[in-house]
Amino acid sequence: MRREIPLLITGIVGVVFVISYFIPHFPFNMMDGWFSDWFSIIQACAIVLGALNLLLISSQKIIRRKTDWGYSIVVMATFFLMIIAGFSGGVEFRGPDTTFTWLYNFTFMPLSSTMYAILAFFVASASYRAFRARNAEATLLLGAAFFVMIGRVPIGDLITGFMPEGARLSDLTGWIMDYPQTAGQRAIMIGIALGLVSTSLRVILGIERSHLGGDS
Amino acid sequence: MSLSQRKSFSVFPAIQFIIIIALTFVLSVNSFAQEATDDTTSVTSVIIAPPTNLLVEDFEYDDGEKLNLIWTPSIDDQPQVGKVTGYQVFRVTNDDVTTKIAELMPGANNFTDQELDKDSTYSYYVTAIANGAEASSVTTSPISPQREWVNFGLTNLFVIALIIGGAIFYFIEMGKRGKKLFVRKIAGLEAVDDAIGRATEMGRPILYIPGIHDMDDVQTLASLTILGRVAEQIADYDIKIRMPVARSLVMTAARETIKASYQAAGRPDAYSDDMVSYITDEQFGYVAAVDGIMVREKPATVFLLGAFFAESLILAETGNHVGAIQIAGTARPAQLPFFIAACDFTLIGEELFAASAYLSNEPKALGALKGQDVGKIIAAAAIIAGVLLETVIQLTDSESAATLLGYLRQAFTT
């Protein structure tokens, strides 16, 4: 029963969703909204599990003095600091002048942006590896990348300014992006769409059940 | 004498001053009034033509809650030089209540009225506005929105879905009957065994990242189905697995999946809830934590399978720097180049969804994969036909080719 009930629910909900796409009549037109609401409620309840898990793992680390247990103190301290700041702000804790908002805007956001900024360096290091001409495909990639990059900046057209319009580097870049790139991306998109259909059918029919804890 | 002289001297200028002030006031008021009258004259002198041909029709294939309005804009509504500054749409209900339901920009010629009651009737008129002047269209006859049972506008999609769904069912049935189904080798999935073996040899953990989306994303679901197969091997080899997640529901589902895999492998005692830990829902907070785990624990193998966004390259590059063998996969085309650049193996789009069936080698699941191929054949045939027809049209200006292309477009447009 532990497997059958979730499979039954999955099957029914899946079929209802498929039907509701083609039938605009009540109640099918409301199903999407209702299921989304239910999912949000379950999600909100589950966040408690996540928070408890975080606290449990961090406190165990501190108590048992595991490697890097000092970081867990920071995790717990900031966790409780944000909770206290949130509760002290009352219902309007997300308002513009609350401690919670201040902490979020002036501590969390800069830290988050810092992590995002690291991406710039990683793009450089990944590009360096990806654009090495090791074989024919990599050389083709390198060539395409070179033309696209140089065609995107003003110097590209400056270099090829003497050429007729339509044959300049920016035009070549546009052609690469509009045709080979779009064609490749659409091929991937078609594959993804069909893969989604197939996976959804496997899940709805109960053929795929390892996410529910295996076949037994 | 001197006093009276002084008195008369001081009273006159005061009276004069009051008279001047009074005159100035009266003249000013007069002048303002005149200006105001002039303004009114200039405002009312703007004459604009009303919008015409207002047509109200039922919104096709809905639950009887929408009506479509279409009209011809006022002839004074011209780009740059037109006098019309906008349109207002009014609804009149069957109990004669008039409500302004929309204010639209110049050039507008349609509007969809929503959240209507199918049991009421509605009339409409549209007013063109120009600097205080306005001109209304005629009021339409009362109409009720109609409720439809089936969206016939999606018939083509329904037929395509039936063909692809039917093909998937057919091949599942073939699989069940034991027919041998050929599935091409997927390098990324062939490497799973080697990646797990490497971790065993090195005595280092395996890090499994299921993306940052919740259980309502099919990519996360696909990732967990792969996890089920991978965890069985991990249990066999007795290696440590670390799975930090960004969603509580994913944590719960992943624990169930790994627990079942350990049971299936005959090692339920080796399972621990600590294998899966919740970090945070915040994207870059999660990335910071996972990067920290990578740098501190130096996993031998990293699986990055699921829905990824800007964090994909940060995670993949960190994994690369710590020397892990990395198998990545996502159905987000924008992130695929990053994974291809930074990881050893990448499951491109559909391969992520095929992975579970591929790893399980179960005939029914493989049958579902084969069914997909029918969809690919349809897509490829339509693309080739479209390209050929477009070429013929360009070369010969053929009308029949244009008609055929129109049908083809219609067949794949919703």
XYZ file of C-alpha atoms in Angstrom:
630
model
C 0.000 0.000 0.000
C 2.925 2.299 0.689
C 3.738 2.299 -3.025
C 0.263 1.788 -4.462
C -1.413 4.870 -2.975
C 1.216 7.369 -4.199
C 1.182 5.648 -7.604
C -2.605 5.897 -7.740
C -2.529 9.585 -6.774
C 0.203 10.263 -9.357
C -1.761 8.431 -12.049
C -5.047 10.226 -11.323
C -3.468 13.672 -11.052
C -1.455 13.092 -14.227
C -4.507 12.045 -16.228
C -6.552 14.967 -14.858
C -3.814 17.405 -15.909
C -3.725 15.993 -19.435
C -7.527 16.195 -19.698
C -7.662 19.729 -18.292
C -5.369 20.907 -21.079
C -7.976 19.992 -23.683
C -11.165 20.657 -21.695
C -11.724 24.277 -20.635
C -14.973 23.446 -18.806
C -15.337 23.642 -15.024
C -13.899 21.942 -12.942
C -11.017 21.053 -15.277
C -10.156 24.709 -15.889
C -9.615 25.143 -12.142
C -7.451 22.058 -11.592
C -4.147 23.740 -12.373
C -4.771 26.445 -9.764
C -6.043 23.994 -7.145
C -3.098 21.628 -7.512
C -0.669 24.541 -7.404
C -2.280 25.714 -4.154
C -2.039 22.241 -2.658
C 1.581 21.984 -3.706
C 2.334 25.355 -2.083
C 0.695 24.189 1.165
C 2.691 20.943 1.198
C 5.836 22.887 0.342
C 5.235 25.311 3.213
C 4.809 22.409 5.641
C 7.913 20.677 4.300
C 10.107 23.724 4.899
C 9.813 22.960 8.616
C 11.381 19.564 7.949
C 14.206 21.241 6.054
C 14.858 23.804 8.780
C 14.812 21.117 11.477
C 17.231 19.015 9.452
C 19.592 21.954 9.088
C 19.502 22.621 12.831
C 19.915 18.956 13.700
C 22.954 18.444 11.471
C 24.575 21.688 12.611
C 23.983 21.023 16.308
C 25.340 17.457 15.969
C 28.452 18.837 14.327
C 28.985 21.293 17.184
C 28.296 18.768 19.946
C 30.546 16.106 18.433
C 33.193 18.655 17.482
C 33.275 17.335 13.899
C 35.604 18.842 11.284
C 34.862 22.517 10.623
C 32.292 22.631 13.423
C 32.944 26.357 13.763
C 30.997 27.004 10.558
C 27.975 25.308 12.090
C 27.984 27.884 14.891
C 27.782 30.617 12.233
C 24.926 28.760 10.525
C 22.932 28.417 13.734
C 23.634 31.945 14.928
C 22.535 33.527 11.639
C 19.549 31.185 11.423
C 18.253 32.327 14.808
C 19.199 35.953 14.168
C 16.999 36.017 11.063
C 14.146 34.274 12.870
C 14.273 36.775 15.747
C 14.493 39.690 13.290
C 11.521 38.291 11.392
C 9.335 37.793 14.448
C 10.259 41.167 15.919
C 8.943 42.831 12.752
C 5.506 41.299 13.225
C 3.231 40.707 10.253
C 4.972 43.463 8.273
C 8.429 41.992 8.808
C 9.239 42.430 5.113
C 8.471 46.148 5.196
C 11.099 48.688 4.088
C 12.252 49.769 7.559
C 12.392 46.490 9.438
C 15.472 44.824 10.884
C 14.727 41.758 8.780
C 14.806 43.773 5.548
C 17.947 45.577 6.651
C 19.721 42.300 7.384
C 18.498 40.829 4.108
C 19.513 43.830 2.001
C 22.834 44.600 3.632
C 24.179 41.189 4.570
C 22.491 38.493 2.555
C 22.237 40.320 -0.781
C 25.921 41.391 -0.945
C 27.010 37.868 -0.049
C 24.711 36.438 -2.686
C 25.970 38.902 -5.293
C 29.557 38.001 -4.413
C 28.840 34.351 -5.168
C 27.238 35.343 -8.451
C 30.210 37.536 -9.336
C 32.553 34.541 -9.098
C 30.819 33.326 -12.239
C 32.797 35.835 -14.313
C 36.084 34.142 -13.395
C 34.679 30.673 -13.913
C 33.425 31.643 -17.375
C 36.988 32.650 -18.252
C 38.557 29.440 -16.947
C 35.884 27.222 -18.546
C 36.200 29.061 -21.869
C 39.949 28.613 -21.803
C 39.519 24.835 -21.564
C 36.565 24.604 -23.960
C 38.173 26.643 -26.719
C 41.360 24.640 -27.051
C 41.631 23.228 -30.569
C 42.152 19.579 -29.604
C 40.159 18.033 -32.450
C 38.005 19.021 -35.414
C 34.853 19.693 -33.347
C 36.721 21.762 -30.758
C 38.390 23.758 -33.546
C 34.994 24.441 -35.113
C 33.710 25.569 -31.705
C 36.733 27.808 -31.272
C 36.201 29.368 -34.719
C 32.489 29.972 -34.146
C 33.163 31.417 -30.685
C 35.844 33.720 -32.078
C 33.554 35.145 -34.746
C 30.593 35.490 -32.388
C 32.653 37.248 -29.710
C 34.413 39.651 -32.044
C 31.222 40.295 -34.000
C 29.412 41.333 -30.826
C 31.785 44.212 -30.070
C 32.286 47.420 -32.107
C 35.825 46.521 -33.122
C 34.412 43.664 -35.199
C 32.675 46.028 -37.581
C 35.601 48.446 -37.429
C 37.943 45.770 -38.771
C 35.534 44.718 -41.518
C 34.130 48.199 -42.165
C 35.511 48.215 -45.724
C 33.365 45.188 -46.629
C 29.839 45.582 -48.037
C 26.925 45.501 -45.623
C 25.857 41.923 -45.019
C 29.412 40.593 -45.133
C 30.744 42.267 -41.997
C 31.644 40.432 -38.802
C 28.437 41.468 -37.036
C 26.469 39.984 -39.942
C 28.428 36.749 -39.702
C 27.724 36.678 -35.966
C 24.034 37.210 -36.638
C 24.038 34.393 -39.180
C 25.767 31.977 -36.783
C 23.325 32.848 -33.998
C 20.209 32.792 -36.210
C 20.827 29.616 -38.190
C 23.331 26.996 -36.921
C 22.862 27.982 -33.262
C 19.063 28.203 -33.410
C 18.835 24.949 -35.390
C 20.946 23.107 -32.813
C 19.038 24.578 -29.911
C 15.680 23.683 -31.470
C 16.826 20.111 -32.042
C 17.675 19.903 -28.350
C 14.313 21.474 -27.447
C 12.390 18.927 -29.553
C 14.300 16.106 -27.847
C 13.588 17.597 -24.423
C 9.866 17.942 -25.189
C 9.617 14.323 -26.323
C 11.677 13.189 -23.338
C 9.287 15.056 -21.038
C 6.281 13.338 -22.625
C 7.879 9.920 -22.341
C 9.021 10.426 -18.730
C 5.618 11.810 -17.726
C 3.866 8.813 -19.260
C 6.254 6.423 -17.484
C 5.529 8.153 -14.165
C 1.743 8.325 -14.743
C 1.610 4.660 -15.763
C 3.736 3.640 -12.782
C 6.526 2.201 -14.946
C 8.941 4.688 -13.406
C 8.736 4.462 -9.645
C 12.256 4.663 -8.257
C 11.521 8.211 -7.001
C 8.898 6.635 -4.734
C 11.463 4.324 -3.226
C 11.996 1.611 -5.816
C 10.028 -1.227 -7.332
C 9.270 -3.304 -4.271
C -5.245 123.212 9.905
C -2.148 121.413 9.728
C -3.850 118.425 11.313
C -6.783 118.468 8.825
C -4.340 118.934 5.980
C -2.345 116.047 7.245
C -5.600 113.960 7.540
C -6.812 114.746 4.002
C -3.328 114.087 2.724
C -3.259 110.621 4.279
C -6.849 109.488 3.399
C -6.748 110.139 -0.363
C -3.846 107.976 -1.271
C -5.380 105.187 0.848
C -8.664 105.336 -1.084
C -6.761 105.560 -4.347
C -4.733 102.522 -3.350
C -7.881 100.504 -2.482
C -9.526 101.492 -5.778
C -6.430 100.487 -7.731
C -6.218 97.133 -5.920
C -9.947 96.525 -6.482
C -9.641 97.407 -10.163
C -6.593 95.211 -10.570
C -8.431 92.320 -8.898
C -11.549 92.754 -11.028
C -9.501 92.998 -14.203
C -7.416 89.978 -13.266
C -10.477 87.884 -12.497
C -11.985 89.024 -15.773
C -8.852 88.178 -17.622
C -8.631 84.710 -15.957
C -12.265 84.108 -16.767
C -11.597 85.106 -20.362
C -8.585 82.767 -20.523
C -10.636 79.968 -19.027
C -13.388 80.572 -21.560
C -10.790 80.584 -24.328
C -9.425 77.292 -22.999
C -12.865 75.753 -22.925
C -13.450 76.952 -26.408
C -10.173 75.430 -27.549
C -10.917 72.111 -25.767
C -14.403 71.726 -27.055
C -13.220 72.756 -30.469
C -11.287 69.434 -30.747
C -13.527 67.132 -32.641
C -12.559 63.536 -33.097
C -14.125 60.646 -34.924
C -15.312 57.707 -32.830
C -14.015 54.156 -33.156
C -16.169 52.162 -35.569
C -17.155 48.589 -36.412
C -17.161 47.515 -32.772
C -17.701 43.774 -32.716
C -18.123 41.600 -29.625
C -17.752 37.869 -29.942
C -17.432 34.930 -27.629
C -13.898 33.982 -26.623
C -13.384 30.594 -28.208
C -12.911 27.511 -26.032
C -13.217 28.836 -22.513
C -15.452 28.172 -19.533
C -17.890 30.948 -20.493
C -16.045 33.787 -18.793
C -14.489 35.855 -21.573
C -15.634 38.011 -24.480
C -13.481 39.424 -27.275
C -13.928 43.020 -28.455
C -12.561 44.192 -31.809
C -12.989 47.644 -33.374
C -11.572 49.915 -36.021
C -9.632 52.754 -34.370
C -10.776 56.346 -34.833
C -9.593 57.907 -38.101
C -8.008 60.608 -35.921
C -5.805 57.958 -34.327
C -2.728 58.293 -36.518
C 0.861 57.613 -35.473
C 2.731 60.836 -34.498
C 0.122 63.313 -35.769
C -3.123 61.767 -34.444
C -5.291 63.636 -31.937
C -6.453 60.507 -30.073
C -4.654 59.989 -26.773
C -6.271 56.678 -25.864
C -9.387 54.558 -25.643
C -11.722 53.662 -22.829
C -13.780 50.485 -22.902
C -17.154 50.469 -21.133
C -19.258 47.469 -20.185
C -23.030 47.696 -19.714
C -24.587 44.819 -17.797
C -28.166 43.557 -18.141
C -29.159 45.597 -15.068
C -27.940 48.772 -16.814
C -24.819 49.296 -14.751
C -22.061 50.886 -16.808
C -18.456 50.283 -15.794
C -15.233 51.484 -17.319
C -13.246 48.265 -17.700
C -10.132 49.378 -19.531
C -8.000 52.334 -20.570
C -5.952 51.568 -23.637
C -3.174 53.256 -25.567
C -3.679 54.912 -28.972
C -3.695 52.349 -31.751
C -5.506 49.733 -29.656
C -8.127 47.809 -31.573
C -9.006 44.865 -29.370
C -9.627 43.876 -25.798
C -10.618 40.688 -23.962
C -13.053 41.142 -21.104
C -12.508 38.459 -18.473
C -14.097 36.964 -15.365
C -17.625 37.328 -16.737
C -20.718 35.422 -15.737
C -22.073 33.144 -18.456
C -25.633 33.689 -17.209
C -25.517 37.487 -17.705
C -25.612 39.569 -20.858
C -23.136 42.330 -21.657
C -23.061 45.267 -24.052
C -20.017 47.386 -24.793
C -18.985 50.718 -26.241
C -15.541 52.142 -26.831
C -14.686 55.821 -26.434
C -11.802 57.568 -28.141
C -10.206 60.275 -25.953
C -8.428 63.440 -27.075
C -7.528 66.292 -24.677
C -10.866 66.371 -22.932
C -12.901 65.604 -25.998
C -14.297 62.174 -26.513
C -16.264 60.245 -29.082
C -18.025 56.976 -28.414
C -18.802 54.101 -30.686
C -22.298 52.680 -30.845
C -23.253 50.335 -28.027
C -23.267 46.705 -29.089
C -26.194 44.339 -28.726
C -26.234 42.287 -25.504
C -24.253 39.062 -25.636
C -23.467 36.257 -23.162
C -20.188 34.360 -23.022
C -20.527 30.728 -24.062
C -19.092 27.771 -22.199
C -17.372 25.074 -24.284
C -16.604 21.523 -23.256
C -13.711 20.790 -25.589
C -10.951 23.050 -26.879
C -11.152 22.221 -30.577
C -8.379 24.718 -31.222
C -5.981 22.079 -29.895
C -7.218 19.268 -32.157
C -3.925 19.099 -34.059
C -1.956 18.876 -30.833
C -4.345 16.207 -29.568
C -3.797 14.123 -32.714
C 0.001 14.462 -32.445
C -0.174 13.560 -28.736
C -2.301 10.520 -29.601
C 0.200 9.348 -32.219
C 3.227 9.800 -29.930
C 1.381 8.438 -26.865
C 0.119 5.510 -28.945
C 3.646 4.780 -30.167
C 4.977 4.858 -26.597
C 2.208 2.459 -25.474
C 2.908 0.191 -28.445
C 6.619 -0.054 -27.689
C 5.980 -0.558 -23.969
C 3.773 -3.498 -24.943
C 6.486 -4.790 -27.281
C 8.985 -4.522 -24.433
C 6.668 -6.440 -22.135
C 6.392 -9.216 -24.723
C 10.146 -9.523 -24.688
C 10.983 -7.891 -28.029
C 14.626 -6.809 -28.162
C 14.768 -3.012 -28.327
C 17.918 -1.281 -29.459
C 18.897 1.877 -27.593
C 22.060 3.690 -28.664
C 24.908 3.945 -26.206
C 24.940 7.113 -24.098
C 28.535 7.906 -23.125
C 27.566 9.796 -19.972
C 25.598 6.862 -18.629
C 28.192 4.304 -19.666
C 30.599 6.278 -17.489
C 28.463 5.960 -14.343
C 30.032 2.618 -13.391
C 33.550 3.966 -13.899
C 32.768 7.092 -11.898
C 31.470 5.085 -8.951
C 34.411 2.678 -9.243
C 36.809 5.606 -9.163
C 35.313 6.865 -5.915
C 35.665 3.375 -4.450
C 39.320 3.170 -5.415
C 40.091 6.637 -4.095
C 38.090 6.152 -0.903
C 36.440 9.523 -1.384
C 32.725 10.361 -1.312
C 30.315 10.827 -4.195
C 28.489 14.128 -4.356
C 25.026 14.109 -5.919
C 23.370 17.449 -6.772
C 19.736 17.182 -7.979
C 19.454 20.788 -9.183
C 17.707 23.618 -7.375
C 14.094 23.039 -8.381
C 11.398 21.304 -6.394
C 9.591 18.019 -6.955
C 7.145 19.655 -9.373
C 9.901 19.845 -11.991
C 10.232 16.733 -14.180
C 14.005 17.266 -14.258
C 14.169 16.782 -10.488
C 11.993 13.710 -10.816
C 14.284 12.338 -13.544
C 17.284 13.099 -11.346
C 15.808 11.142 -8.432
C 15.045 8.169 -10.651
C 18.709 8.137 -11.710
C 19.693 8.521 -8.059
C 17.754 5.326 -7.317
C 19.901 3.353 -9.773
C 23.158 5.055 -8.761
C 22.506 4.609 -5.021
C 22.097 0.862 -5.482
C 25.613 0.644 -6.903
C 26.928 2.974 -4.219
C 25.432 0.665 -1.576
C 27.061 -2.310 -3.299
C 30.472 -0.684 -3.288
C 30.018 0.712 0.242
C 30.991 4.264 -0.638
C 29.904 7.439 1.098
C 27.303 9.557 -0.706
C 26.647 13.233 0.076
C 23.537 14.880 -1.248
C 22.972 18.521 -0.252
C 19.598 19.741 -1.516
C 17.900 23.106 -1.921
C 14.305 21.977 -1.312
C 12.768 20.242 1.669
C 10.487 18.043 -0.430
C 13.448 16.885 -2.500
C 15.230 16.005 0.744
C 12.338 13.802 1.860
C 11.969 12.130 -1.542
C 15.715 11.602 -1.946
C 15.958 9.950 1.469
C 13.178 7.547 0.529
C 14.886 6.791 -2.784
C 18.300 6.108 -1.264
C 16.810 4.090 1.588
C 14.957 1.860 -0.907
C 18.119 1.457 -2.983
C 20.129 0.405 0.051
C 17.413 -2.081 0.942
C 17.367 -3.418 -2.623
C 21.148 -3.819 -2.441
C 20.749 -5.784 0.807
C 22.479 -3.151 2.924
C 19.735 -1.320 4.831
C 22.051 -0.989 7.853
C 24.454 1.200 5.860
C 21.796 3.809 5.145
C 21.760 7.013 7.165
C 19.501 10.085 6.953
C 22.661 12.226 7.077
C 23.389 11.258 3.461
C 20.823 13.831 2.354
C 20.867 17.238 3.965
C 18.839 20.372 3.394
C 20.889 23.554 2.928
C 18.709 26.494 1.888
C 16.191 27.497 -0.781
C 18.318 30.521 -1.667
C 20.180 29.933 -4.931
C 23.596 31.370 -4.106
C 23.479 30.397 -0.442
C 23.090 26.831 -1.678
C 25.930 27.258 -4.152
C 28.238 28.590 -1.432
C 27.475 25.608 0.797
C 27.942 23.038 -1.980
C 31.187 24.674 -3.111
C 32.373 24.523 0.500
C 31.552 20.813 0.685
C 33.422 20.189 -2.586
C 36.527 22.047 -1.459
C 36.594 20.493 2.030
C 35.611 16.902 1.223
C 37.121 16.652 -2.286
C 34.624 14.157 -3.724
C 35.942 11.718 -6.313
C 32.753 11.916 -8.370
C 30.163 14.639 -8.763
C 26.751 14.107 -10.321
C 25.020 17.309 -11.409
C 21.666 16.086 -12.686
C 18.498 18.183 -12.668
C 17.358 21.769 -13.167
C 20.236 24.248 -13.028
C 20.469 27.973 -13.650
C 23.293 30.504 -13.125
C 24.888 28.227 -10.527
C 25.658 25.485 -13.063
C 29.100 26.778 -14.042
C 30.094 27.745 -10.488
C 29.382 24.213 -9.284
C 30.887 22.484 -12.317
C 34.078 24.567 -12.258
C 34.587 24.004 -8.540
C 34.150 20.274 -9.122
C 36.670 20.476 -11.923
C 39.177 22.311 -9.705
C 38.987 19.665 -6.972
C 39.701 16.988 -9.587
C 36.364 15.166 -9.471
C 35.043 13.185 -12.402
C 31.810 14.934 -13.261
C 28.640 13.658 -14.921
C 26.157 16.423 -15.575
C 22.774 16.638 -17.227
C 20.001 19.149 -17.578
C 17.087 19.996 -19.835
C 17.895 23.688 -19.799
C 19.579 24.462 -23.126
C 21.157 27.680 -21.793
C 23.134 25.747 -19.159
C 24.281 22.898 -21.393
C 27.322 24.748 -22.836
C 28.618 25.365 -19.308
C 28.324 21.702 -18.396
C 29.920 20.623 -21.672
C 32.840 22.972 -21.016
C 33.395 22.053 -17.389
C 32.278 18.413 -16.978
C 33.625 15.111 -18.243
C 30.265 13.817 -19.459
C 27.058 15.686 -20.166
C 23.578 14.271 -20.653
C 22.026 16.590 -23.202
C 18.322 17.272 -22.690
C 16.437 14.102 -23.508
C 19.347 11.919 -22.331
C 18.614 13.061 -18.794
C 15.073 11.730 -19.116
C 16.281 8.544 -20.794
C 18.908 7.842 -18.139
C 16.741 5.956 -15.677
C 15.321 3.621 -18.338
C 18.787 3.183 -19.811
C 20.378 2.300 -16.469
C 17.552 -0.017 -15.409
C 17.492 -1.813 -18.788
C 13.894 -2.664 -17.987
C 11.979 -3.619 -21.184
C 8.902 -1.494 -20.393
C 10.987 1.610 -19.713
C 13.093 1.002 -22.817
C 9.859 0.642 -24.788
C 8.818 4.133 -23.658
C 12.164 5.423 -24.952
C 11.610 3.812 -28.336
C 8.181 5.433 -28.533
C 9.856 8.834 -28.386
C 11.580 8.052 -31.670
C 8.228 8.167 -33.478
C 7.867 11.768 -32.285
C 11.343 12.529 -33.589
C 10.485 10.996 -36.970
C 7.349 13.190 -37.173
C 9.343 16.301 -36.218
C 12.131 15.517 -38.680
C 9.665 14.784 -41.499
C 7.815 18.052 -40.846
C 11.072 20.037 -40.818
C 12.264 18.481 -44.085
C 8.854 19.011 -45.732
C 8.798 22.625 -44.512
C 12.288 23.351 -45.830
C 11.498 21.772 -49.224
C 8.200 23.650 -49.583
C 9.784 26.964 -48.596
C 12.561 26.376 -51.149
C 10.024 25.558 -53.877
C 8.059 28.727 -53.030
C 11.211 30.852 -53.231
C 12.224 29.337 -56.570
C 8.900 29.004 -58.364
C 6.442 31.188 -56.455
C 4.101 28.195 -56.475
C 0.689 28.821 -54.917
C -0.030 25.166 -54.239
C 3.279 24.877 -52.350
C 2.311 27.953 -50.326
C -1.066 26.364 -49.504
C 0.620 23.130 -48.451
C 3.081 25.061 -46.290
C 0.145 26.876 -44.697
C -1.463 23.536 -43.788
C 1.825 22.267 -42.403
C 2.260 25.381 -40.271
C -1.304 25.076 -39.022
C -0.753 21.428 -38.073
C 2.059 22.376 -35.703
C 0.653 25.651 -34.373
C -1.681 25.883 -31.387
